[in-house]
mmCIF file of C-alpha atoms in Angstrom:
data_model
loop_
_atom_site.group_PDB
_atom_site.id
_atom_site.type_symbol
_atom_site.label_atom_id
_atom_site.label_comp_id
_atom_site.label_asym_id
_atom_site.label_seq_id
_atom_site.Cartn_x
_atom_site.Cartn_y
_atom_site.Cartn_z
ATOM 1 C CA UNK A 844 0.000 0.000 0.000
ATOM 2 C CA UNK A 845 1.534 3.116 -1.243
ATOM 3 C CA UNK A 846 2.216 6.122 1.674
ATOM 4 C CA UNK A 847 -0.351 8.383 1.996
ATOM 5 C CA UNK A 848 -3.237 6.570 0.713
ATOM 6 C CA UNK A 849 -6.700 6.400 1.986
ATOM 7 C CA UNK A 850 -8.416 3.118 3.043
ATOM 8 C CA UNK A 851 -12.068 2.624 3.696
ATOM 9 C CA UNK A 852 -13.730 -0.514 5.012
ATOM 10 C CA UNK A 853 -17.553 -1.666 4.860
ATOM 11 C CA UNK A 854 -18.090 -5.557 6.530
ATOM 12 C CA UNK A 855 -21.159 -6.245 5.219
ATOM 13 C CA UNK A 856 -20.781 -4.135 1.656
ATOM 14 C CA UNK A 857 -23.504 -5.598 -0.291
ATOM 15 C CA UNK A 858 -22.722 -5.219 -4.117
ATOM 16 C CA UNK A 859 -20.482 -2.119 -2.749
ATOM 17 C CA UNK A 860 -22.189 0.187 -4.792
ATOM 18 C CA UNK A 861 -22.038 2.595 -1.312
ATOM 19 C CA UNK A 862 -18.405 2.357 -1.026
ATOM 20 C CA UNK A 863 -17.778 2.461 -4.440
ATOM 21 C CA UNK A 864 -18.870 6.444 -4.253
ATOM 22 C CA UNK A 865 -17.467 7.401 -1.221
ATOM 23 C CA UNK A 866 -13.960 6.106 -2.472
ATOM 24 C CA UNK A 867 -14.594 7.641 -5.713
ATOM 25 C CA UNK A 868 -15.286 11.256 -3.861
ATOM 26 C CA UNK A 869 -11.766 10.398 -1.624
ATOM 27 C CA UNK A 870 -9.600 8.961 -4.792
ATOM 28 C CA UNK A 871 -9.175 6.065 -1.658
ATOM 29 C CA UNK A 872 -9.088 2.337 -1.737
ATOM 30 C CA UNK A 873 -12.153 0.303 -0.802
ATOM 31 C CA UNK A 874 -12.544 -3.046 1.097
ATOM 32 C CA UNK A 875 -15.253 -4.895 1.531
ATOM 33 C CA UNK A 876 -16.813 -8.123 3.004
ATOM 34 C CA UNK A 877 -20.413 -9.575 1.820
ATOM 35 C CA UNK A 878 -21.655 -12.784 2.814
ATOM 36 C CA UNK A 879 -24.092 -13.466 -0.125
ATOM 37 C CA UNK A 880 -21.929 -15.102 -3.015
ATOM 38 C CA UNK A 881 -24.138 -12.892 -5.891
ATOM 39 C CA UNK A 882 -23.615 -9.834 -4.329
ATOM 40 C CA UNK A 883 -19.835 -10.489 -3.104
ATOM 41 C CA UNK A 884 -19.633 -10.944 -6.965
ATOM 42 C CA UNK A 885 -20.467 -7.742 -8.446
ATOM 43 C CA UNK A 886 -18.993 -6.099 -4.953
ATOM 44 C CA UNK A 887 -15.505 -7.685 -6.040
ATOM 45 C CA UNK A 888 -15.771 -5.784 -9.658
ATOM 46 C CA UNK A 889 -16.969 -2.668 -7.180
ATOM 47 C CA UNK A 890 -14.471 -2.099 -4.702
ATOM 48 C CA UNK A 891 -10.809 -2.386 -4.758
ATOM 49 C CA UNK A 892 -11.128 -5.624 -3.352
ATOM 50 C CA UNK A 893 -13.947 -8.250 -1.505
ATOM 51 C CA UNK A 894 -14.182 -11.176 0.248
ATOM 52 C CA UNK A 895 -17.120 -13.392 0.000
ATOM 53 C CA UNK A 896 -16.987 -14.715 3.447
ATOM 54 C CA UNK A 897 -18.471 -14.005 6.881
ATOM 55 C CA UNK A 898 -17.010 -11.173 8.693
ATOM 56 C CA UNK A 899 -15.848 -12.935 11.527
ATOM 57 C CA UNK A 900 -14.062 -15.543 9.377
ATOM 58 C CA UNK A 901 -11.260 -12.951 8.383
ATOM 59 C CA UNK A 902 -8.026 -11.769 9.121
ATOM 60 C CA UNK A 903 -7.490 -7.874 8.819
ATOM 61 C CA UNK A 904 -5.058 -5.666 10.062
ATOM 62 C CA UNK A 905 -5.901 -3.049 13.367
ATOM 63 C CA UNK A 906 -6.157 0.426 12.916
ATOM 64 C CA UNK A 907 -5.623 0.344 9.169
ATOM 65 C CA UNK A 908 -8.620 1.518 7.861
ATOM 66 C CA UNK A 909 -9.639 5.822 7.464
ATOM 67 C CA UNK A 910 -13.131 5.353 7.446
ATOM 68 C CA UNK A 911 -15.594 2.536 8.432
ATOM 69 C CA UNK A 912 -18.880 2.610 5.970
ATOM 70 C CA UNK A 913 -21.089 0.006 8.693
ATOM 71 C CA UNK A 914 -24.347 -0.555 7.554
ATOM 72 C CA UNK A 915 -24.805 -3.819 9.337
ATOM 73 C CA UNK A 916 -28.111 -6.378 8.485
ATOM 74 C CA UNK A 917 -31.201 -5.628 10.517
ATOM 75 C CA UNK A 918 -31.228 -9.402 12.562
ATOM 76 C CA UNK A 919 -30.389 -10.875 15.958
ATOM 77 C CA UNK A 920 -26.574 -12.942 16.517
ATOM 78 C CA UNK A 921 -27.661 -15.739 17.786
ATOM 79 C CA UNK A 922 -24.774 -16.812 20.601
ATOM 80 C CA UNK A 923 -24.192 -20.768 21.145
ATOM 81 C CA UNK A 924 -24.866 -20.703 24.696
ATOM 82 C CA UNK A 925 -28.280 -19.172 25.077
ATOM 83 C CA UNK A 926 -31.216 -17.324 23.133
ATOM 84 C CA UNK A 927 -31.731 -15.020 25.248
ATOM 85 C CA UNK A 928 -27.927 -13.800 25.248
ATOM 86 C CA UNK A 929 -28.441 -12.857 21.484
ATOM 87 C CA UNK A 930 -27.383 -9.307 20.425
ATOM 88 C CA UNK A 931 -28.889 -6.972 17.851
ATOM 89 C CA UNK A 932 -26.242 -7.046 14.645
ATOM 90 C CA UNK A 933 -26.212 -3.364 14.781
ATOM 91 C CA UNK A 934 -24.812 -3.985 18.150
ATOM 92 C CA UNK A 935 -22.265 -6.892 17.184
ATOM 93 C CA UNK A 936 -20.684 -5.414 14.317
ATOM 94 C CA UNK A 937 -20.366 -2.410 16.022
ATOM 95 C CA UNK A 938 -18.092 -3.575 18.733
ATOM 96 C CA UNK A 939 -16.292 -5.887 16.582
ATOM 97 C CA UNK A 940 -15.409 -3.698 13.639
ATOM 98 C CA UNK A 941 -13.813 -0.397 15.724
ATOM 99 C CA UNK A 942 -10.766 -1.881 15.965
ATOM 100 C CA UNK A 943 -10.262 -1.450 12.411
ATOM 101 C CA UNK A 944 -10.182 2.373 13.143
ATOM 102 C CA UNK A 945 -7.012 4.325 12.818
ATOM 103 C CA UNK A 946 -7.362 7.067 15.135
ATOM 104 C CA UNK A 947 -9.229 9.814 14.092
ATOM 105 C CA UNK A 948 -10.803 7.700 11.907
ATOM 106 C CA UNK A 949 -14.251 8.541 10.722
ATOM 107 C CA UNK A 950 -17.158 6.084 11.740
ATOM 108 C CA UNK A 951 -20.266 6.395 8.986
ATOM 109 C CA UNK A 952 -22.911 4.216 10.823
ATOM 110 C CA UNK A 953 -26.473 3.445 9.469
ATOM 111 C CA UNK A 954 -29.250 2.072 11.691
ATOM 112 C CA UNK A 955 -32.949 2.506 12.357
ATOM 113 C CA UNK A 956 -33.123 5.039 14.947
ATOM 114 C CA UNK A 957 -35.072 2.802 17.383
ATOM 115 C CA UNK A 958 -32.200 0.354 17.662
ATOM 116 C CA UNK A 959 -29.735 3.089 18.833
ATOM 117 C CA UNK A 960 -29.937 1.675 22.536
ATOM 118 C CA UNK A 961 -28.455 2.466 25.576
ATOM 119 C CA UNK A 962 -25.740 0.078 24.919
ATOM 120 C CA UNK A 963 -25.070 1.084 21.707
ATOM 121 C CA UNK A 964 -25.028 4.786 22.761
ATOM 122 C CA UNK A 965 -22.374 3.918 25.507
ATOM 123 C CA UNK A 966 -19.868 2.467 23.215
ATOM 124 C CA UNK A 967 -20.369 5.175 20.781
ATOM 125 C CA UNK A 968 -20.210 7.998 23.722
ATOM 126 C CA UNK A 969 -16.900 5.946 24.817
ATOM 127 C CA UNK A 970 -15.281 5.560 21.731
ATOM 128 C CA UNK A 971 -15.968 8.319 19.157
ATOM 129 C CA UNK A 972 -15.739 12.333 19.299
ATOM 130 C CA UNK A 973 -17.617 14.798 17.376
ATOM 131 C CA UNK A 974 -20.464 12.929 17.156
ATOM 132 C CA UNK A 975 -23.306 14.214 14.576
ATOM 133 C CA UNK A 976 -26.599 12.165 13.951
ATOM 134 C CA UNK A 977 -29.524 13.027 11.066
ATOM 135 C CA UNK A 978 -32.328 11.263 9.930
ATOM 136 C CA UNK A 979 -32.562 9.981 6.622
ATOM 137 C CA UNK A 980 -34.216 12.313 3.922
ATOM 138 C CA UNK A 981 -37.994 12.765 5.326
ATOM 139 C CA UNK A 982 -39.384 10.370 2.217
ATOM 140 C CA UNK A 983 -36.812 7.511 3.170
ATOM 141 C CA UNK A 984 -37.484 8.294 6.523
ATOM 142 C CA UNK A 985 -41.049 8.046 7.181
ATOM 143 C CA UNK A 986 -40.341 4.196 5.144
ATOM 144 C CA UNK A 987 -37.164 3.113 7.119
ATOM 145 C CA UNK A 988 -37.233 5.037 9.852
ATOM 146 C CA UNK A 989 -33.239 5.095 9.413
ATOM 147 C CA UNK A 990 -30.506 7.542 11.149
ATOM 148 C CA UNK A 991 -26.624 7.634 9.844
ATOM 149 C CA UNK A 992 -24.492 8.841 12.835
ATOM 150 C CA UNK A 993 -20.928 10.501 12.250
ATOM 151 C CA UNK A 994 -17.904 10.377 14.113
ATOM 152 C CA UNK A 995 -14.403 10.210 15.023
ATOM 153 C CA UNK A 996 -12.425 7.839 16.849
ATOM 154 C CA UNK A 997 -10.890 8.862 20.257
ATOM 155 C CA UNK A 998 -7.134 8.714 20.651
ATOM 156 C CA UNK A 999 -7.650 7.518 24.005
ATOM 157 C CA UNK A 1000 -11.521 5.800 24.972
ATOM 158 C CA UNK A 1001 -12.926 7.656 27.494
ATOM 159 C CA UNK A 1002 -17.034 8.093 28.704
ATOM 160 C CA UNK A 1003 -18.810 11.261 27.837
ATOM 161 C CA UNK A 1004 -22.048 11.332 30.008
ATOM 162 C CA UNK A 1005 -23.696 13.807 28.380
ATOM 163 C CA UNK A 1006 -23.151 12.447 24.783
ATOM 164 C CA UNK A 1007 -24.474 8.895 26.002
ATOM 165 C CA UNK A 1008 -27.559 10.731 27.342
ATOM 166 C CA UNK A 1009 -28.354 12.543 23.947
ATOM 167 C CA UNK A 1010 -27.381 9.340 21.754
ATOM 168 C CA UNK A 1011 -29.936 7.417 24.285
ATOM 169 C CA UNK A 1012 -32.268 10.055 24.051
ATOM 170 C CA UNK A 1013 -32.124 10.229 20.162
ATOM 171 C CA UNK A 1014 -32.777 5.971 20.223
ATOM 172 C CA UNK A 1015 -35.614 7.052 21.932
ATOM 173 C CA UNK A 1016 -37.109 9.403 19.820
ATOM 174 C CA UNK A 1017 -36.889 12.384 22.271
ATOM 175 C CA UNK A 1018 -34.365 14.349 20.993
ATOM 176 C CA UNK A 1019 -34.544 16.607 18.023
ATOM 177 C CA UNK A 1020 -32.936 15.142 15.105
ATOM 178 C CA UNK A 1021 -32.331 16.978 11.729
ATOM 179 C CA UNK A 1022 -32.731 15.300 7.774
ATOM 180 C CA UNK A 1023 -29.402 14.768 6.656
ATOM 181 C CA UNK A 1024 -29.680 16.998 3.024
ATOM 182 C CA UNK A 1025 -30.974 19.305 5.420
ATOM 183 C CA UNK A 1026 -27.552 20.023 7.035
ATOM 184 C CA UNK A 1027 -24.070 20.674 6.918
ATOM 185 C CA UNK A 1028 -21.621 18.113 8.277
ATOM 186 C CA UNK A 1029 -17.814 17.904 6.787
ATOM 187 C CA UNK A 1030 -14.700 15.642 8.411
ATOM 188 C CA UNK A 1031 -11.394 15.445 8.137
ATOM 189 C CA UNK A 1032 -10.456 11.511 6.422
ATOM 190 C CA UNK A 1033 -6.754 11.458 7.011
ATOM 191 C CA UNK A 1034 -4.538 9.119 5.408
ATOM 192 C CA UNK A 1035 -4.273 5.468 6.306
ATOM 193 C CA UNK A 1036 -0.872 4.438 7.497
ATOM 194 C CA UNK A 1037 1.485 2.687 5.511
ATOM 195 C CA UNK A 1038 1.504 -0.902 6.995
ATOM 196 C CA UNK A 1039 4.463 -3.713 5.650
ATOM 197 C CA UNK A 1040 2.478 -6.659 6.353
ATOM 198 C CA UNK A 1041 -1.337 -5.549 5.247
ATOM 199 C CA UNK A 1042 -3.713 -8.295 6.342
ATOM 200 C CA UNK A 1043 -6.684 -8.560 4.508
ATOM 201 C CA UNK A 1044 -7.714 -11.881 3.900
ATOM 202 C CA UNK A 1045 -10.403 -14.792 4.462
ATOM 203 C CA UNK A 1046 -9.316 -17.747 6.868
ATOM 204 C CA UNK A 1047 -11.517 -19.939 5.020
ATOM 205 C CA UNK A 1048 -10.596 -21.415 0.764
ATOM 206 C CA UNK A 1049 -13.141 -20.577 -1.654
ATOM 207 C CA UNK A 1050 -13.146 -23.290 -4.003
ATOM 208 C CA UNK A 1051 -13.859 -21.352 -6.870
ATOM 209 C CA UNK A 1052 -11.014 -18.854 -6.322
ATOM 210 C CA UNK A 1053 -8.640 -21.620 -5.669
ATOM 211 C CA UNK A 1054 -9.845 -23.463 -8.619
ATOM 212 C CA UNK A 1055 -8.583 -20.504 -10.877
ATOM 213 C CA UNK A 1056 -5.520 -19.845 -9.019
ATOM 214 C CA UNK A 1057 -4.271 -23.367 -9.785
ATOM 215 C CA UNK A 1058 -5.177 -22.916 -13.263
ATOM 216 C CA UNK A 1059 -3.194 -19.966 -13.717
ATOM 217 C CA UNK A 1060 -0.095 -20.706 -11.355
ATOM 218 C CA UNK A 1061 -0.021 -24.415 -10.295
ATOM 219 C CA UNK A 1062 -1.253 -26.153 -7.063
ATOM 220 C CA UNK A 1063 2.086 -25.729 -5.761
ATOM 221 C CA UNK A 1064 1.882 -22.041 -5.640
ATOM 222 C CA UNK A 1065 -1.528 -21.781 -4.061
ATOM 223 C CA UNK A 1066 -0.781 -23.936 -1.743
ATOM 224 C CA UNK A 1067 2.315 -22.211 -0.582
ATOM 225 C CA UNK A 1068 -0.023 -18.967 -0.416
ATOM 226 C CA UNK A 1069 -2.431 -20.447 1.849
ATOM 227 C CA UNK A 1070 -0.498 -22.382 4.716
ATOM 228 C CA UNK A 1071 2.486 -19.847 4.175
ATOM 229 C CA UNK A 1072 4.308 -20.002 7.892
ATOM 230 C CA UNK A 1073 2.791 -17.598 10.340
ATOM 231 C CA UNK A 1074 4.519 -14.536 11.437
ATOM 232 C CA UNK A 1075 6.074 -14.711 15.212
ATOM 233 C CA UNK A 1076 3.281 -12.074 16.158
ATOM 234 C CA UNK A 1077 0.083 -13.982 15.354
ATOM 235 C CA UNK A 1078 -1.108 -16.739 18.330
ATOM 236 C CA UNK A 1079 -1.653 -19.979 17.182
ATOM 237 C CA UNK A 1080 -4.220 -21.833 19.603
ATOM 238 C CA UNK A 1081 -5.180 -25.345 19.227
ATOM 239 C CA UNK A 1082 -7.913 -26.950 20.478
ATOM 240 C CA UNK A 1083 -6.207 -30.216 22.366
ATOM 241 C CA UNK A 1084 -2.437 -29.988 23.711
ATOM 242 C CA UNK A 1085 -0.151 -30.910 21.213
ATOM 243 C CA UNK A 1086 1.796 -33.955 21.209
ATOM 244 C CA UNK A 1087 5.091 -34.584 19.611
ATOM 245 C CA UNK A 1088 3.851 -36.018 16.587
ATOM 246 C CA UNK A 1089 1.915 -33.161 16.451
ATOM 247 C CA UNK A 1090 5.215 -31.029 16.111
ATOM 248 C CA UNK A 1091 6.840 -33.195 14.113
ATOM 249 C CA UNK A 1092 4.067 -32.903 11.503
ATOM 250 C CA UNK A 1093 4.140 -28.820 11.431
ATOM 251 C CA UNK A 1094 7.759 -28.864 11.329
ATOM 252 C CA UNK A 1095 8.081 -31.101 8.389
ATOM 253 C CA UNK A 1096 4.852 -29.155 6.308
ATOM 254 C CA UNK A 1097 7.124 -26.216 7.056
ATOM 255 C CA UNK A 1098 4.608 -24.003 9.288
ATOM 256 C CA UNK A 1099 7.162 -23.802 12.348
ATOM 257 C CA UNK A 1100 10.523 -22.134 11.934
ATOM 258 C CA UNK A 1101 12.825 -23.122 14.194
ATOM 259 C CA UNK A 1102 12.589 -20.325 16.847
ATOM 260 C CA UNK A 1103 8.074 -21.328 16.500
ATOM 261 C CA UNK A 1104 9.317 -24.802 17.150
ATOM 262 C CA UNK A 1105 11.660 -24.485 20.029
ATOM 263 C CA UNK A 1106 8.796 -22.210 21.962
ATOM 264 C CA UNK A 1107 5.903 -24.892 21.176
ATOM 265 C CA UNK A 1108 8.706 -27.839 21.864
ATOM 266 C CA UNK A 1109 9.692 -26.150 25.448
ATOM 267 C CA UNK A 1110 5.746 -25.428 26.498
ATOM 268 C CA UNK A 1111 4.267 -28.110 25.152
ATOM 269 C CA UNK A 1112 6.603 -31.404 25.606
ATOM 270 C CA UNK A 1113 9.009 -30.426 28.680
ATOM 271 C CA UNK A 1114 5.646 -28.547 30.655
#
């Protein structure tokens, strides 16, 4: 990624036609992530690049991103342990997707206004600065019923009573909230930082994509792309203890380097 350029994120982009125009208006690059294979599709010839994956099945670098488009599906998470532990997805993507953020970084944020709950207004009022909400146009409005919120991310997360009350307030419907082509709102989208080792990628193999790959470089190559050895940095975490076979295998496959292997060799076989 070339120094000084602009990157902009949207996890659940759709056909991307939304980033598309925003990075057009920023000359920036777009990423995007869309679950629905037909739409991932066109999004790919959209944005500067998509992956057709869940959001939660990726690999992306921190604080890489200038802006964060989040116009997350109108559903419940369901968690594994109980129903009644499910979160709103306006909620979920939310918490999950700030980190993404440089600082400073602008959040553009699209829900219905009556989801904007308490707990949604505290992470906002803890995270983000200059905080600016409108309703949609009043025809789109009176059908969706939709706000987009503005902001910036805080250097340093800290709470802001006040702005919690007004962003409850506002969920609530008692706060006075102006159309957004009825107002003037302007930020600053500073440049994303230049980062050696950009991670943007799927953890999961789309068969199609590696179908073509080995067409047009060999099985060899693709494979080498895909398990390539993991950088000291990342945590590897497996789900039983391994055994020496275990380390034997990853050592001979080529996923350990020696300094990997003598710190899994030293924890794992001599305790």
């Amino acid at each position: 990624n070339a120094k000084g350029s602009i990157r902009l994120l949207d996890p659940c982009a759709g056909e991307g036609s939304a980033l598309k125009k925003i990075g057009e208006t920023l000359s920036a690059e777009t990423y995007g992530i869309e679950l629905d294979t037909e739409r991932g599709s066109i999004a790919k010839q959209n944005l500067t690049q998509c992956l057709i994956t869940d959001y939660t099945a990726t690999r992306i670098s921190n604080q890489a991103f200038s802006l964060l488009y989040l116009n997350p599906p109108y559903d419940w998470a369901i968690r594994k342990d109980e129903v009644s532990t499910s979160e709103r997805y306006e909620r979920t993507f939310l918490g999950n997707t700030i980190r993404y953020l440089i600082p400073n970084g602008v959040l553009v944020y699209l829900i219905p206004q009556a989801r904007l709950d308490k707990t949604i207004a505290k992470i906002l009022a803890f995270r983000f600065k200059d905080v600016k909400i409108f309703r949609f146009p009043e025809d789109e409005y009176k059908a969706f019923k939709q706000i987009v919120l503005f902001g910036a991310l805080k250097k340093r997360p800290d709470n802001d009573e006040d702005l919690e009350r007004y962003l409850t307030d506002v969920g609530h419907c008692k706060a006075i909230v102006p159309f957004l082509d009825k107002a003037e709102c302007s930020y600053a989208v500073s440049s994303s930082p230049a980062i050696k080792n950009f991670l943007f990628r799927t953890t999961s193999i789309d068969p199609g994509e590696l179908a073509i790959e080995v067409r047009q470089h060999g099985l060899r190559y693709k494979i080498n792309r895909l398990v390539k050895p993991l950088t000291l940095s990342e945590q590897i975490k497996p789900i039983m203890p391994l055994r020496q076979g275990h380390l034997a295998q990853l050592l001979a496959c080529g996923m350990m380097n020696g300094v990997v292997f003598l710190a899994f060799f030293l924890t794992q076989v001599m305790g």
